[in-house]
PDB file of C-alpha atoms in Angstrom:
ATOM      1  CA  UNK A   1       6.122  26.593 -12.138  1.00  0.00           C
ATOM      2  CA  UNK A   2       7.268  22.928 -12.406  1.00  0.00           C
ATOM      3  CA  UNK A   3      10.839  24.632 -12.852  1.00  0.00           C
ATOM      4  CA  UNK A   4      10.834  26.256  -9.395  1.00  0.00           C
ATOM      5  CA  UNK A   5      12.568  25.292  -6.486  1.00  0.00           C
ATOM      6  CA  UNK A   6      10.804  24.844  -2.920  1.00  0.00           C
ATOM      7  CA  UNK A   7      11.602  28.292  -1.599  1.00  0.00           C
ATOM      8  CA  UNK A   8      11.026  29.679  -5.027  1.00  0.00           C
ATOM      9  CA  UNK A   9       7.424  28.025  -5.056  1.00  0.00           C
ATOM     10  CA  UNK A  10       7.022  28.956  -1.475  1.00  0.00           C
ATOM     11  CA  UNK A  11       7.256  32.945  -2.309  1.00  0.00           C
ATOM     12  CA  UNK A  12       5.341  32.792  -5.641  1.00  0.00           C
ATOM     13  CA  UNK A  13       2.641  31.583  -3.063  1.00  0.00           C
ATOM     14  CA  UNK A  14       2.969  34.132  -0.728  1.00  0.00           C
ATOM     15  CA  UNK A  15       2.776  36.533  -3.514  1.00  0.00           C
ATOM     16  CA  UNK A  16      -0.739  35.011  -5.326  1.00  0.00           C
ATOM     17  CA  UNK A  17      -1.666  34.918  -1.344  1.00  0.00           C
ATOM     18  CA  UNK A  18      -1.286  38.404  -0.622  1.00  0.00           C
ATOM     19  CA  UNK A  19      -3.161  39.152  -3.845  1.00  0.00           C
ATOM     20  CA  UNK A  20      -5.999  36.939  -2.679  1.00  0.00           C
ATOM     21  CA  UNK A  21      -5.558  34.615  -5.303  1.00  0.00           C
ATOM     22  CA  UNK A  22      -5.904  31.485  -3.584  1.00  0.00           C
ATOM     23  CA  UNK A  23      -5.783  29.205  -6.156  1.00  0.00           C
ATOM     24  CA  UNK A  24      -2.753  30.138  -7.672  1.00  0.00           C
ATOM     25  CA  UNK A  25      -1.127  29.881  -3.970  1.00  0.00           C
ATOM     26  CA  UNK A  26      -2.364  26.752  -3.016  1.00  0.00           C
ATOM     27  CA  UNK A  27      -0.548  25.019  -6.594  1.00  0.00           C
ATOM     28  CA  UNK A  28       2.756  26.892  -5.176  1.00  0.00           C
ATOM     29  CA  UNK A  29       2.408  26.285  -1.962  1.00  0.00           C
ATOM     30  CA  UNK A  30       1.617  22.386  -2.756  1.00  0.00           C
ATOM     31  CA  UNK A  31       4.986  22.443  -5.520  1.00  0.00           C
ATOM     32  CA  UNK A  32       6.579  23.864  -2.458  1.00  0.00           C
ATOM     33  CA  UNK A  33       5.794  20.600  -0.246  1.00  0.00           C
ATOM     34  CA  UNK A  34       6.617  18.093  -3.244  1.00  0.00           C
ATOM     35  CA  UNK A  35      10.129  19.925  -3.572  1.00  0.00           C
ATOM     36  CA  UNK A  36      11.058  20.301   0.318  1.00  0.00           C
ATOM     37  CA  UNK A  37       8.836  17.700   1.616  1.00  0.00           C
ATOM     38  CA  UNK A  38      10.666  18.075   5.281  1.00  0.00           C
ATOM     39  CA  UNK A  39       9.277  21.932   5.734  1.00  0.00           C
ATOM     40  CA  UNK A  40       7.383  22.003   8.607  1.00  0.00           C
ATOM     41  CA  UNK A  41       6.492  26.012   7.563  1.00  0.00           C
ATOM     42  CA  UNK A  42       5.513  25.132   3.899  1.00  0.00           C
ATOM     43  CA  UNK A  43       3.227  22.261   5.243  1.00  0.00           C
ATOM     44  CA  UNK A  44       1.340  24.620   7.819  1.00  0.00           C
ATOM     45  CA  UNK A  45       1.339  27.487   5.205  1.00  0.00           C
ATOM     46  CA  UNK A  46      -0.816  25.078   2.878  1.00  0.00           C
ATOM     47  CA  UNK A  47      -3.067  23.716   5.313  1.00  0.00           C
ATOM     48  CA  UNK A  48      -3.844  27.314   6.557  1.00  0.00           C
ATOM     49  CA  UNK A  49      -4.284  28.427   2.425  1.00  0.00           C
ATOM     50  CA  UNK A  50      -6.304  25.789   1.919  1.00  0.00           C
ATOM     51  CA  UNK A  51      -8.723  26.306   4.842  1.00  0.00           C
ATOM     52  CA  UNK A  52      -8.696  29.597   3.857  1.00  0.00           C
ATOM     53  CA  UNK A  53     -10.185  29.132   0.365  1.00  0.00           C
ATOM     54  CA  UNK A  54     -12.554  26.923   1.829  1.00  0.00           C
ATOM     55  CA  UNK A  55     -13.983  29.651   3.754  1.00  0.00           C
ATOM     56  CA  UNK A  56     -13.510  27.337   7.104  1.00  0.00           C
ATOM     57  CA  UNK A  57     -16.311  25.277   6.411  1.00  0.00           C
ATOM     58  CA  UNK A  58     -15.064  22.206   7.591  1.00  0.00           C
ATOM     59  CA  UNK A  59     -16.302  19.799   4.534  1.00  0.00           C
ATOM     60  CA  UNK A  60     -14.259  21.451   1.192  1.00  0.00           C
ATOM     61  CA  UNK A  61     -15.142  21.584  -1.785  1.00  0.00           C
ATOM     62  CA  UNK A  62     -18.198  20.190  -3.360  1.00  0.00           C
ATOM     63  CA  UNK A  63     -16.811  17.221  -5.436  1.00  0.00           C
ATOM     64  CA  UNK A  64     -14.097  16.734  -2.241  1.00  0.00           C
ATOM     65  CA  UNK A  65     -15.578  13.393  -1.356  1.00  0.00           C
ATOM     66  CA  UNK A  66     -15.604  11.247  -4.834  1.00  0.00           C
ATOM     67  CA  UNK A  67     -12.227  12.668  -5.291  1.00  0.00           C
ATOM     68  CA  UNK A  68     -10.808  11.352  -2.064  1.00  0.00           C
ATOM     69  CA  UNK A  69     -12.583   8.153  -2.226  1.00  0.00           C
ATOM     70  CA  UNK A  70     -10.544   7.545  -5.844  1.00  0.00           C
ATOM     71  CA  UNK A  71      -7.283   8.892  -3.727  1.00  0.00           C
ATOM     72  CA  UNK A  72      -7.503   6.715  -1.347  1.00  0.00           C
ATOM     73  CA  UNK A  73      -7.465   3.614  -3.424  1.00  0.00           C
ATOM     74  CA  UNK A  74      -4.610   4.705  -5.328  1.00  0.00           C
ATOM     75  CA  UNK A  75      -3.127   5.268  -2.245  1.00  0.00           C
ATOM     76  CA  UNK A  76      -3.422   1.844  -0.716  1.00  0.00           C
ATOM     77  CA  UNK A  77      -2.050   0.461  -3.709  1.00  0.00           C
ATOM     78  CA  UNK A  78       1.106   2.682  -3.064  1.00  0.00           C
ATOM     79  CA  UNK A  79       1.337   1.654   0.624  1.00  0.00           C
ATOM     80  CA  UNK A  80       2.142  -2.267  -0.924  1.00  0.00           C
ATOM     81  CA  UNK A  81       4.718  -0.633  -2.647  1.00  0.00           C
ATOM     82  CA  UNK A  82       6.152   1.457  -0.133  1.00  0.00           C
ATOM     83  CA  UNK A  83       5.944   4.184  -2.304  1.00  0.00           C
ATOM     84  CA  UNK A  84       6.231   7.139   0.421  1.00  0.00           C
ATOM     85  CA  UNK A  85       6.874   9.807  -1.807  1.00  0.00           C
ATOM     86  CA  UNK A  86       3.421   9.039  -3.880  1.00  0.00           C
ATOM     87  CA  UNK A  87       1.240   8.446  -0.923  1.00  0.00           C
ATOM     88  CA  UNK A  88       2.221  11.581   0.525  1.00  0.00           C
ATOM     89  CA  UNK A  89       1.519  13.805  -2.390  1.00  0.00           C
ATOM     90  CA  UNK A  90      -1.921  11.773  -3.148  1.00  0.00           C
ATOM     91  CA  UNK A  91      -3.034  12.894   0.676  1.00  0.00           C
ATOM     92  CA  UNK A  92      -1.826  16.394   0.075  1.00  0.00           C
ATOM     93  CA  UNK A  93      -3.877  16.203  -3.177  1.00  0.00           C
ATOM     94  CA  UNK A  94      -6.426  15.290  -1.299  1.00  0.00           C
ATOM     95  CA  UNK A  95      -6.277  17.934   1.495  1.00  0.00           C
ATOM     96  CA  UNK A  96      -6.129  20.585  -0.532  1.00  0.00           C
ATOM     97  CA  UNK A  97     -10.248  19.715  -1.681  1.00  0.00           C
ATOM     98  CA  UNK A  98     -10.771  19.154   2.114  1.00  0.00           C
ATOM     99  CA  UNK A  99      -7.987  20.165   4.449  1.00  0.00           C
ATOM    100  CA  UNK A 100     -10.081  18.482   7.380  1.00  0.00           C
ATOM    101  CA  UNK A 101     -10.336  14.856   6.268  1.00  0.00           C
ATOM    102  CA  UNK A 102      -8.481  13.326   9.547  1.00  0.00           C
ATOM    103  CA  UNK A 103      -7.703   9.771   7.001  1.00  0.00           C
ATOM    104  CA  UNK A 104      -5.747  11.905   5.097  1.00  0.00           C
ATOM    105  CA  UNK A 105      -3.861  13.651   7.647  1.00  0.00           C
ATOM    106  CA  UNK A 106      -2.985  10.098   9.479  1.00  0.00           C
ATOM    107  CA  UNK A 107      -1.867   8.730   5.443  1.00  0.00           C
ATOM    108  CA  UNK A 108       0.609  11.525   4.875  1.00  0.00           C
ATOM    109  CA  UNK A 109       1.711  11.308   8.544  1.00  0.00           C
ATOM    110  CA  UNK A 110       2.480   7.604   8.606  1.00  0.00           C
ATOM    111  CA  UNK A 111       4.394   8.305   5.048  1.00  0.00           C
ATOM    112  CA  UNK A 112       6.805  10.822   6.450  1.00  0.00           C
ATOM    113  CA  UNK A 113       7.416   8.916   9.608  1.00  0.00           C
ATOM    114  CA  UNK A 114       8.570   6.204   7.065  1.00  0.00           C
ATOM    115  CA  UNK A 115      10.780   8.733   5.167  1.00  0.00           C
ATOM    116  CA  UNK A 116      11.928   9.968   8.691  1.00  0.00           C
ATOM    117  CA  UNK A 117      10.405  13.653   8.012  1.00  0.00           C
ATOM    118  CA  UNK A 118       9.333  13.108  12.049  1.00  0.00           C
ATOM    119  CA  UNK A 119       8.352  16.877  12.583  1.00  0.00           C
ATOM    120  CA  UNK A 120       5.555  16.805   9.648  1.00  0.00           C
ATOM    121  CA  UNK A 121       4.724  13.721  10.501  1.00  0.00           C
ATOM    122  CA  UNK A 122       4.158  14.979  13.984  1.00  0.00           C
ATOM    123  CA  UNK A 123       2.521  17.542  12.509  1.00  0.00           C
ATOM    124  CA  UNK A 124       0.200  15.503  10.423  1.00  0.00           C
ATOM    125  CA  UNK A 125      -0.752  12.808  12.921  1.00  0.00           C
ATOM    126  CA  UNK A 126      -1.874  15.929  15.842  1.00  0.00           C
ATOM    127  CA  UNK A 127      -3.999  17.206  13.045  1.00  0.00           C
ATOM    128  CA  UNK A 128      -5.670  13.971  12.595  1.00  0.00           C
ATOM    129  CA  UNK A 129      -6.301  13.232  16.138  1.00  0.00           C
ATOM    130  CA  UNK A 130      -7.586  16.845  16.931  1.00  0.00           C
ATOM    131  CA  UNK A 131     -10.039  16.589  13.850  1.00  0.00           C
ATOM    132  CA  UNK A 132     -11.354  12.935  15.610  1.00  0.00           C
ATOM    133  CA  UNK A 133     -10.575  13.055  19.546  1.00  0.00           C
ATOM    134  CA  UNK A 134     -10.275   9.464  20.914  1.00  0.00           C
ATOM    135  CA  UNK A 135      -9.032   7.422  17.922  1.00  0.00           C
ATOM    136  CA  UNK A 136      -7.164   5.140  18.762  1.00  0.00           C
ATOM    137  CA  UNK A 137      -5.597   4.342  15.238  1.00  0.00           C
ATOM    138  CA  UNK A 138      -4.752   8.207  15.472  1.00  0.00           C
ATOM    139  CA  UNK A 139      -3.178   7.734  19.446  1.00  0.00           C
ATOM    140  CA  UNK A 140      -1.171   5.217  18.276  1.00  0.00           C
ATOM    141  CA  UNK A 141       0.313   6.826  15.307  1.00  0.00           C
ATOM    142  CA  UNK A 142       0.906  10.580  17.042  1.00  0.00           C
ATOM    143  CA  UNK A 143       2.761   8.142  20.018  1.00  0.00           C
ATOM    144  CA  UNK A 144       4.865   6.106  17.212  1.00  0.00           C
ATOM    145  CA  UNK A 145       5.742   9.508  15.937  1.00  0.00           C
ATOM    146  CA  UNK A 146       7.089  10.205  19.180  1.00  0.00           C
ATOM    147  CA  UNK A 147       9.063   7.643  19.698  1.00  0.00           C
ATOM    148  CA  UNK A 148      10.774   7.662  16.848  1.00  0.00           C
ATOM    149  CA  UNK A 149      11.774  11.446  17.624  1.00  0.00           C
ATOM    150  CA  UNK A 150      13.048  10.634  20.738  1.00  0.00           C
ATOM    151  CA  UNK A 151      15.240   7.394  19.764  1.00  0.00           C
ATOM    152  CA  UNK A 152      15.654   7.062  15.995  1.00  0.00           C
ATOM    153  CA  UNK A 153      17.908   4.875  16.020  1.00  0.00           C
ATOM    154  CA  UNK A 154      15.248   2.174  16.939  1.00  0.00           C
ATOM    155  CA  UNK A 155      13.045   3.027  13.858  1.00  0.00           C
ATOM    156  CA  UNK A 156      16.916   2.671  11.394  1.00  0.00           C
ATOM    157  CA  UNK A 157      16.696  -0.853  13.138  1.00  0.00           C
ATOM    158  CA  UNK A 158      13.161  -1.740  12.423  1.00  0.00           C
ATOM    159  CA  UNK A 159      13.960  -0.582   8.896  1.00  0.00           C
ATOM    160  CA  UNK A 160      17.254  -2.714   8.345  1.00  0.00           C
ATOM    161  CA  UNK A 161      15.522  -5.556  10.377  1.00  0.00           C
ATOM    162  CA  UNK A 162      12.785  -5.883   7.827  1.00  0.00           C
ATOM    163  CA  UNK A 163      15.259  -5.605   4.814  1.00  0.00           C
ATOM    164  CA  UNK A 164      17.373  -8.025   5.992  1.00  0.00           C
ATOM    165  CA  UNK A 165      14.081 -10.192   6.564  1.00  0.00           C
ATOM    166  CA  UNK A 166      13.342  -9.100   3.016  1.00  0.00           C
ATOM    167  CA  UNK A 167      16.693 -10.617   1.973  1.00  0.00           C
ATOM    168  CA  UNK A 168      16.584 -13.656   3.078  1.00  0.00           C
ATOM    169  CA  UNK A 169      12.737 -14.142   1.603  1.00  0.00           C
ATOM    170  CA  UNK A 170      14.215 -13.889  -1.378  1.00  0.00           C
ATOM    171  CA  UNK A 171      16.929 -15.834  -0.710  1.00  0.00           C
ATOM    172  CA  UNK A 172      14.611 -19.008   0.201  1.00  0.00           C
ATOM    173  CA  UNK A 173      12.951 -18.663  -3.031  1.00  0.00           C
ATOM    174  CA  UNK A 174      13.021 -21.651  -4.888  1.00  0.00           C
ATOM    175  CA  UNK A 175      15.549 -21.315  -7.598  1.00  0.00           C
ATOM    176  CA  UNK A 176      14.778 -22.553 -11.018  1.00  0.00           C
ATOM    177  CA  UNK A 177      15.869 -26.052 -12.060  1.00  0.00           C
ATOM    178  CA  UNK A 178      19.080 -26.495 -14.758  1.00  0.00           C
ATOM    179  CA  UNK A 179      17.093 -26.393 -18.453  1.00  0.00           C
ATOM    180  CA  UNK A 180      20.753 -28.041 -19.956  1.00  0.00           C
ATOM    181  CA  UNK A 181      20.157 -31.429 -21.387  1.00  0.00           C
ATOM    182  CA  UNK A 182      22.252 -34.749 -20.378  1.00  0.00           C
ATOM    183  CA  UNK A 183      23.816 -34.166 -23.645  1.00  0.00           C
ATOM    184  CA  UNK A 184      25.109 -30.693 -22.796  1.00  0.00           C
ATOM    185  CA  UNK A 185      26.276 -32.093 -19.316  1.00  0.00           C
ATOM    186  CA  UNK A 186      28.438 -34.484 -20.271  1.00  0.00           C
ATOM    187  CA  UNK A 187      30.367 -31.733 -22.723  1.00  0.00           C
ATOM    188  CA  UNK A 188      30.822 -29.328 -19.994  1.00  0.00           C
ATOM    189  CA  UNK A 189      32.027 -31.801 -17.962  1.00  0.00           C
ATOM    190  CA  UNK A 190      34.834 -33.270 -20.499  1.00  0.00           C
ATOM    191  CA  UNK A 191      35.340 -29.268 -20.755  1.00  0.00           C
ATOM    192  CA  UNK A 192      35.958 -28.765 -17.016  1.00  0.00           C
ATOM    193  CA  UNK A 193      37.988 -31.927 -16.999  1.00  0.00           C
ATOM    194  CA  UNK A 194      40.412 -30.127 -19.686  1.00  0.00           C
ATOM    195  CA  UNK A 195      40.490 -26.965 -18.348  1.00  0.00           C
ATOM    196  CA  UNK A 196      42.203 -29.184 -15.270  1.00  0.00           C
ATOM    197  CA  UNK A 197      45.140 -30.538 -16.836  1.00  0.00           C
ATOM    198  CA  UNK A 198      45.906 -27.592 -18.651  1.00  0.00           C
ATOM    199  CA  UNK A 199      45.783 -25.787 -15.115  1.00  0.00           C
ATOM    200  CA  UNK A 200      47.647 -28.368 -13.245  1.00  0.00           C
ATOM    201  CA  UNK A 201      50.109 -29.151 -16.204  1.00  0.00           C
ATOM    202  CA  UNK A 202      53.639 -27.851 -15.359  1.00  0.00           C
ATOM    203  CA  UNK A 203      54.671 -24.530 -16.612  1.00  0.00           C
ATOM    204  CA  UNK A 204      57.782 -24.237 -18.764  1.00  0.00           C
ATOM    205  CA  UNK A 205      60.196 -21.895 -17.043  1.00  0.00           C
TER     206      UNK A 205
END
């Protein structure tokens, strides 16, 4: 299955599907996602599968909670990191135990909005704020989302804004101090002082 591209994945899904074999659809269906993470269709297709083996009840499966709390730690160590692609496919690990966790949802959004995926992100952040009417932390994302559809030239900005912020960081660093001893010094400098005269020595026609 690893082989498989998105749409491959994506109807090996909808076969197991059809067959009732939920299982087997939701590890295509989530393959699917990993390999075209910008599918708006393949994302809604696994949220649905996954509700759908969970017989709607709204909590998951059994051993959902543990499992998310674990998730979510490796998570916020990939958020230092800025490691998108990981935090999104932890969440969607995640959701497929319980496809109604609203932290999750608001994770995976706020990692596609960073990889500019804005219509799954806008996806993920209205199922989050559905799932827990009047959060703010959910508002804000969903309206970030927004923005960024409308002018997205403002979120490149941010993003080469805090590079170039990045850049010069690094460029303040201290650097570290010459480990060459006065011995060595003085030898490079009767070397330089050669390699003058030879330059400035006039050249024989």
């Amino acid at each position: 299955m690893a082989k498989l591209t998105g749409p491959q994945n994506f109807r090996e899904g909808s076969k197991a599907s059809a067959k009732g074999d939920l299982e087997l659809a939701l590890s295509h269906f989530r393959e699917a996602v990993h390999r075209s993470p910008s599918s708006l269709p393949y994302r809604k297709t696994l949220r649905a599968t996954a509700c759908r083996k969970h017989r709607q009840n709204l909590v998951g499966s059994p051993n959902a909670s543990s499992v998310i709390i674990r998730l979510v730690v490796l998570i916020s160590d990939a958020k230092k990191k800025r490691e998108w692609h990981r935090i999104d496919r932890l969440a969607e690990e995640g959701l497929a135990l319980n496809p109604w966790h609203d932290q999750l949802h608001a994770l995976a959004a706020e990692a596609n909005l960073e990889r500019r995926y804005y219509e799954v992100a806008l996806f993920l952040a209205d199922t989050a704020r559905q799932l827990t009417p009047g959060n703010q932390e959910f508002e804000e994302l969903y309206q970030r989302i927004q923005e960024a559809m409308r002018n997205p030239a403002a979120k490149d900005r941010s993003i080469a804004e805090t590079s170039m912020a990045q850049g010069n960081a690094a460029q303040r660093k201290p650097t570290k101090k010459s480990t060459l001893t006065p011995e060595t010094k003085a030898k490079t400098k009767i070397v330089a002082k050669k390699s003058e005269k030879v330059d400035k020595a006039p050249r024989k026609a």
